[in-house]
C-alpha cells in the first residue's frame, strides 16, 4: 500500500521563476493538504483540497496556488519565487469524515537562489 | 487565531532519565496530534488524542490531553538515544480542518 508520494525530492530555482510540486495521496484518501516548513520551524498550513476544490487556505499570498485532479492527486504552484520560499514542502493526505491523522509525504526540498 | 506553544524548545537529556514536553494551545479543541521528525525527513505520526482525558502510550512515550486546561503532554520514560528527534504537537480546530503546529521540541538523548 503506497503512502503519500511527492515529486521531485529536491529542487533548485532562481528568484522570479515558477515551480510546480506534485503529490499523490495515500491509497483510499481523498483530501490533500499542503504545508510549508522553513528550517527550524513547525509546518505552516498553505491550503487543502477536497473534491477538486480549495476548501481552506492559510495565510499565504496568491503566488501560491494549487489544483486537485479527479484521481485525488494534487499540485502546488508557486509563482515569482522569493528567497524566503526556500523550505520543505509537505503534502499530507486524509480521508474526509474520519478521525485519523494526516499521512505526510517525504516532502520536496525547494531552494531558491 | 489559534496559537500552539511547546516547551521546552530544546531538551538535552541523559539516557535512562524521564522528562515531559508540554504543548499549550489557545482555543477550544479536542483534537491533538503528536508527530516525530528526524533531521531531513518527513513527519511520523505518534499519537492522536481525540477527547478530554485521552491517554495513549507507545513504548517509552506517553501522551495525554486535558482539553479544559488546553494542555497536552508527551512524557518520555527511561530515554534512549533512538528517541533523539524533533517532536511536534499539532492542534486541529475542527474535524478535517487545518493543523496548527507548535514550534517543535528538539530532543537530544546523550549516552
GROMACS .gro file of C-alpha atoms in nm:
model
  224
    1UNK     CA    1   0.000   0.000   0.000
    2UNK     CA    2   0.174   0.313  -0.124
    3UNK     CA    3   0.183   0.602   0.115
    4UNK     CA    4   0.189   0.967   0.017
    5UNK     CA    5   0.438   1.026  -0.263
    6UNK     CA    6   0.583   1.361  -0.361
    7UNK     CA    7   0.798   1.470  -0.650
    8UNK     CA    8   1.056   1.594  -0.701
    9UNK     CA    9   1.251   1.534  -0.381
   10UNK     CA   10   1.481   1.829  -0.430
   11UNK     CA   11   1.459   2.137  -0.649
   12UNK     CA   12   1.674   2.443  -0.702
   13UNK     CA   13   1.520   2.751  -0.863
   14UNK     CA   14   1.616   3.112  -0.919
   15UNK     CA   15   1.429   3.413  -0.784
   16UNK     CA   16   1.140   3.509  -1.006
   17UNK     CA   17   1.093   3.163  -1.153
   18UNK     CA   18   0.788   2.943  -1.114
   19UNK     CA   19   0.774   2.593  -0.966
   20UNK     CA   20   0.527   2.304  -0.960
   21UNK     CA   21   0.534   2.037  -0.692
   22UNK     CA   22   0.335   1.716  -0.716
   23UNK     CA   23   0.167   1.487  -0.467
   24UNK     CA   24  -0.013   1.154  -0.486
   25UNK     CA   25  -0.220   1.077  -0.176
   26UNK     CA   26  -0.222   0.753   0.016
   27UNK     CA   27  -0.447   0.493  -0.145
   28UNK     CA   28  -0.807   0.548  -0.037
   29UNK     CA   29  -0.756   0.910   0.071
   30UNK     CA   30  -0.950   1.192  -0.094
   31UNK     CA   31  -0.821   1.507   0.076
   32UNK     CA   32  -0.483   1.668   0.020
   33UNK     CA   33  -0.324   1.942   0.229
   34UNK     CA   34  -0.003   2.130   0.167
   35UNK     CA   35   0.232   2.265   0.433
   36UNK     CA   36   0.547   2.475   0.418
   37UNK     CA   37   0.819   2.406   0.670
   38UNK     CA   38   1.102   2.658   0.693
   39UNK     CA   39   1.424   2.545   0.854
   40UNK     CA   40   1.392   2.512   1.230
   41UNK     CA   41   1.018   2.583   1.236
   42UNK     CA   42   0.696   2.391   1.251
   43UNK     CA   43   0.497   2.330   0.933
   44UNK     CA   44   0.262   2.610   0.823
   45UNK     CA   45  -0.067   2.530   0.650
   46UNK     CA   46  -0.090   2.651   0.290
   47UNK     CA   47  -0.420   2.507   0.165
   48UNK     CA   48  -0.638   2.199   0.149
   49UNK     CA   49  -0.811   2.041  -0.150
   50UNK     CA   50  -1.118   1.820  -0.149
   51UNK     CA   51  -1.336   1.724  -0.443
   52UNK     CA   52  -1.105   1.920  -0.671
   53UNK     CA   53  -1.172   2.246  -0.490
   54UNK     CA   54  -0.972   2.454  -0.247
   55UNK     CA   55  -1.156   2.406   0.080
   56UNK     CA   56  -0.936   2.600   0.321
   57UNK     CA   57  -0.645   2.837   0.282
   58UNK     CA   58  -0.377   2.956   0.519
   59UNK     CA   59  -0.208   3.292   0.531
   60UNK     CA   60  -0.013   3.263   0.206
   61UNK     CA   61  -0.012   3.508  -0.088
   62UNK     CA   62  -0.183   3.441  -0.419
   63UNK     CA   63   0.154   3.341  -0.564
   64UNK     CA   64   0.077   3.006  -0.407
   65UNK     CA   65  -0.190   2.816  -0.597
   66UNK     CA   66  -0.294   2.458  -0.629
   67UNK     CA   67  -0.500   2.204  -0.804
   68UNK     CA   68  -0.653   1.865  -0.733
   69UNK     CA   69  -0.720   1.616  -1.008
   70UNK     CA   70  -1.004   1.360  -1.036
   71UNK     CA   71  -0.768   1.087  -0.915
   72UNK     CA   72  -0.713   1.297  -0.597
   73UNK     CA   73  -0.352   1.380  -0.679
   74UNK     CA   74  -0.254   1.742  -0.634
   75UNK     CA   75  -0.012   2.010  -0.748
   76UNK     CA   76   0.126   2.311  -0.568
   77UNK     CA   77   0.238   2.601  -0.786
   78UNK     CA   78   0.445   2.892  -0.667
   79UNK     CA   79   0.499   3.192  -0.896
   80UNK     CA   80   0.757   3.470  -0.879
   81UNK     CA   81   0.974   3.279  -0.634
   82UNK     CA   82   1.139   3.467  -0.348
   83UNK     CA   83   1.438   3.364  -0.142
   84UNK     CA   84   1.201   3.324   0.152
   85UNK     CA   85   1.012   3.049  -0.031
   86UNK     CA   86   1.304   2.816   0.033
   87UNK     CA   87   1.162   2.543   0.254
   88UNK     CA   88   1.048   2.184   0.280
   89UNK     CA   89   0.705   2.149   0.123
   90UNK     CA   90   0.500   1.871   0.273
   91UNK     CA   91   0.192   1.713   0.126
   92UNK     CA   92  -0.047   1.531   0.357
   93UNK     CA   93  -0.349   1.321   0.275
   94UNK     CA   94  -0.651   1.209   0.470
   95UNK     CA   95  -0.997   1.064   0.425
   96UNK     CA   96  -1.273   1.316   0.479
   97UNK     CA   97  -1.503   1.241   0.772
   98UNK     CA   98  -1.270   1.008   0.960
   99UNK     CA   99  -1.081   1.074   1.282
  100UNK     CA  100  -0.742   0.978   1.151
  101UNK     CA  101  -0.411   1.160   1.148
  102UNK     CA  102  -0.276   1.318   0.837
  103UNK     CA  103  -0.031   1.100   0.649
  104UNK     CA  104   0.264   1.306   0.533
  105UNK     CA  105   0.482   1.252   0.231
  106UNK     CA  106   0.859   1.282   0.242
  107UNK     CA  107   0.844   1.636   0.115
  108UNK     CA  108   1.008   1.841  -0.157
  109UNK     CA  109   1.308   2.048  -0.054
  110UNK     CA  110   1.293   2.374  -0.252
  111UNK     CA  111   1.594   2.603  -0.261
  112UNK     CA  112   1.559   2.946  -0.419
  113UNK     CA  113   1.884   3.122  -0.510
  114UNK     CA  114  -0.619   3.282   1.567
  115UNK     CA  115  -0.514   2.952   1.717
  116UNK     CA  116  -0.169   2.954   1.876
  117UNK     CA  117   0.022   2.645   1.983
  118UNK     CA  118   0.321   2.671   2.213
  119UNK     CA  119   0.561   2.397   2.306
  120UNK     CA  120   0.819   2.392   2.579
  121UNK     CA  121   1.094   2.337   2.608
  122UNK     CA  122   1.213   2.408   2.254
  123UNK     CA  123   1.543   2.233   2.318
  124UNK     CA  124   1.593   1.938   2.551
  125UNK     CA  125   1.915   1.755   2.619
  126UNK     CA  126   1.882   1.457   2.846
  127UNK     CA  127   2.076   1.152   2.954
  128UNK     CA  128   1.980   0.801   2.868
  129UNK     CA  129   1.765   0.645   3.134
  130UNK     CA  130   1.610   0.971   3.253
  131UNK     CA  131   1.247   1.081   3.238
  132UNK     CA  132   1.114   1.409   3.105
  133UNK     CA  133   0.796   1.578   2.984
  134UNK     CA  134   0.731   1.804   2.686
  135UNK     CA  135   0.438   2.045   2.718
  136UNK     CA  136   0.202   2.171   2.450
  137UNK     CA  137  -0.035   2.458   2.524
  138UNK     CA  138  -0.293   2.590   2.281
  139UNK     CA  139  -0.510   2.897   2.279
  140UNK     CA  140  -0.859   2.796   2.163
  141UNK     CA  141  -1.103   2.519   2.229
  142UNK     CA  142  -1.014   2.193   2.060
  143UNK     CA  143  -1.039   1.827   2.145
  144UNK     CA  144  -0.819   1.701   1.864
  145UNK     CA  145  -0.446   1.699   1.911
  146UNK     CA  146  -0.167   1.513   1.738
  147UNK     CA  147   0.196   1.439   1.817
  148UNK     CA  148   0.448   1.391   1.538
  149UNK     CA  149   0.815   1.299   1.529
  150UNK     CA  150   1.058   1.435   1.272
  151UNK     CA  151   1.412   1.313   1.215
  152UNK     CA  152   1.661   1.551   1.050
  153UNK     CA  153   1.589   1.594   0.681
  154UNK     CA  154   1.289   1.363   0.700
  155UNK     CA  155   0.914   1.398   0.695
  156UNK     CA  156   0.669   1.378   0.985
  157UNK     CA  157   0.584   1.049   1.150
  158UNK     CA  158   0.254   1.028   1.337
  159UNK     CA  159   0.295   0.921   1.700
  160UNK     CA  160  -0.038   0.982   1.873
  161UNK     CA  161  -0.388   1.101   1.801
  162UNK     CA  162  -0.575   1.238   2.104
  163UNK     CA  163  -0.943   1.298   2.040
  164UNK     CA  164  -1.108   1.362   2.374
  165UNK     CA  165  -1.052   1.515   2.715
  166UNK     CA  166  -0.854   1.283   2.937
  167UNK     CA  167  -0.724   1.076   2.647
  168UNK     CA  168  -0.401   0.895   2.726
  169UNK     CA  169  -0.202   0.692   2.478
  170UNK     CA  170   0.125   0.503   2.521
  171UNK     CA  171   0.370   0.353   2.278
  172UNK     CA  172   0.696   0.216   2.410
  173UNK     CA  173   0.875   0.483   2.613
  174UNK     CA  174   0.637   0.761   2.506
  175UNK     CA  175   0.305   0.852   2.663
  176UNK     CA  176   0.079   1.136   2.555
  177UNK     CA  177  -0.217   1.288   2.736
  178UNK     CA  178  -0.474   1.558   2.666
  179UNK     CA  179  -0.651   1.796   2.905
  180UNK     CA  180  -0.892   1.999   2.693
  181UNK     CA  181  -1.007   2.212   2.987
  182UNK     CA  182  -0.653   2.328   3.054
  183UNK     CA  183  -0.579   2.333   2.678
  184UNK     CA  184  -0.269   2.129   2.751
  185UNK     CA  185  -0.114   1.814   2.617
  186UNK     CA  186   0.196   1.642   2.749
  187UNK     CA  187   0.439   1.398   2.593
  188UNK     CA  188   0.618   1.203   2.864
  189UNK     CA  189   0.942   1.022   2.794
  190UNK     CA  190   1.033   0.733   3.021
  191UNK     CA  191   1.390   0.599   3.051
  192UNK     CA  192   1.509   0.778   2.739
  193UNK     CA  193   1.727   0.604   2.483
  194UNK     CA  194   1.941   0.753   2.207
  195UNK     CA  195   1.697   0.641   1.936
  196UNK     CA  196   1.442   0.889   2.070
  197UNK     CA  197   1.660   1.182   1.958
  198UNK     CA  198   1.446   1.380   1.712
  199UNK     CA  199   1.222   1.686   1.694
  200UNK     CA  200   0.873   1.640   1.835
  201UNK     CA  201   0.578   1.850   1.723
  202UNK     CA  202   0.233   1.882   1.865
  203UNK     CA  203  -0.042   1.997   1.631
  204UNK     CA  204  -0.396   2.108   1.705
  205UNK     CA  205  -0.693   2.065   1.475
  206UNK     CA  206  -0.971   2.316   1.550
  207UNK     CA  207  -1.249   2.113   1.397
  208UNK     CA  208  -1.262   1.777   1.226
  209UNK     CA  209  -1.098   1.785   0.887
  210UNK     CA  210  -0.961   2.134   0.924
  211UNK     CA  211  -0.605   2.256   0.911
  212UNK     CA  212  -0.344   2.161   1.167
  213UNK     CA  213  -0.166   2.434   1.359
  214UNK     CA  214   0.175   2.315   1.470
  215UNK     CA  215   0.390   2.414   1.763
  216UNK     CA  216   0.749   2.520   1.708
  217UNK     CA  217   0.879   2.176   1.791
  218UNK     CA  218   1.096   2.038   2.070
  219UNK     CA  219   1.441   1.926   1.962
  220UNK     CA  220   1.528   1.632   2.184
  221UNK     CA  221   1.883   1.502   2.218
  222UNK     CA  222   1.943   1.193   2.429
  223UNK     CA  223   2.305   1.155   2.534
  224UNK     CA  224   2.470   0.826   2.631
   0.00000   0.00000   0.00000
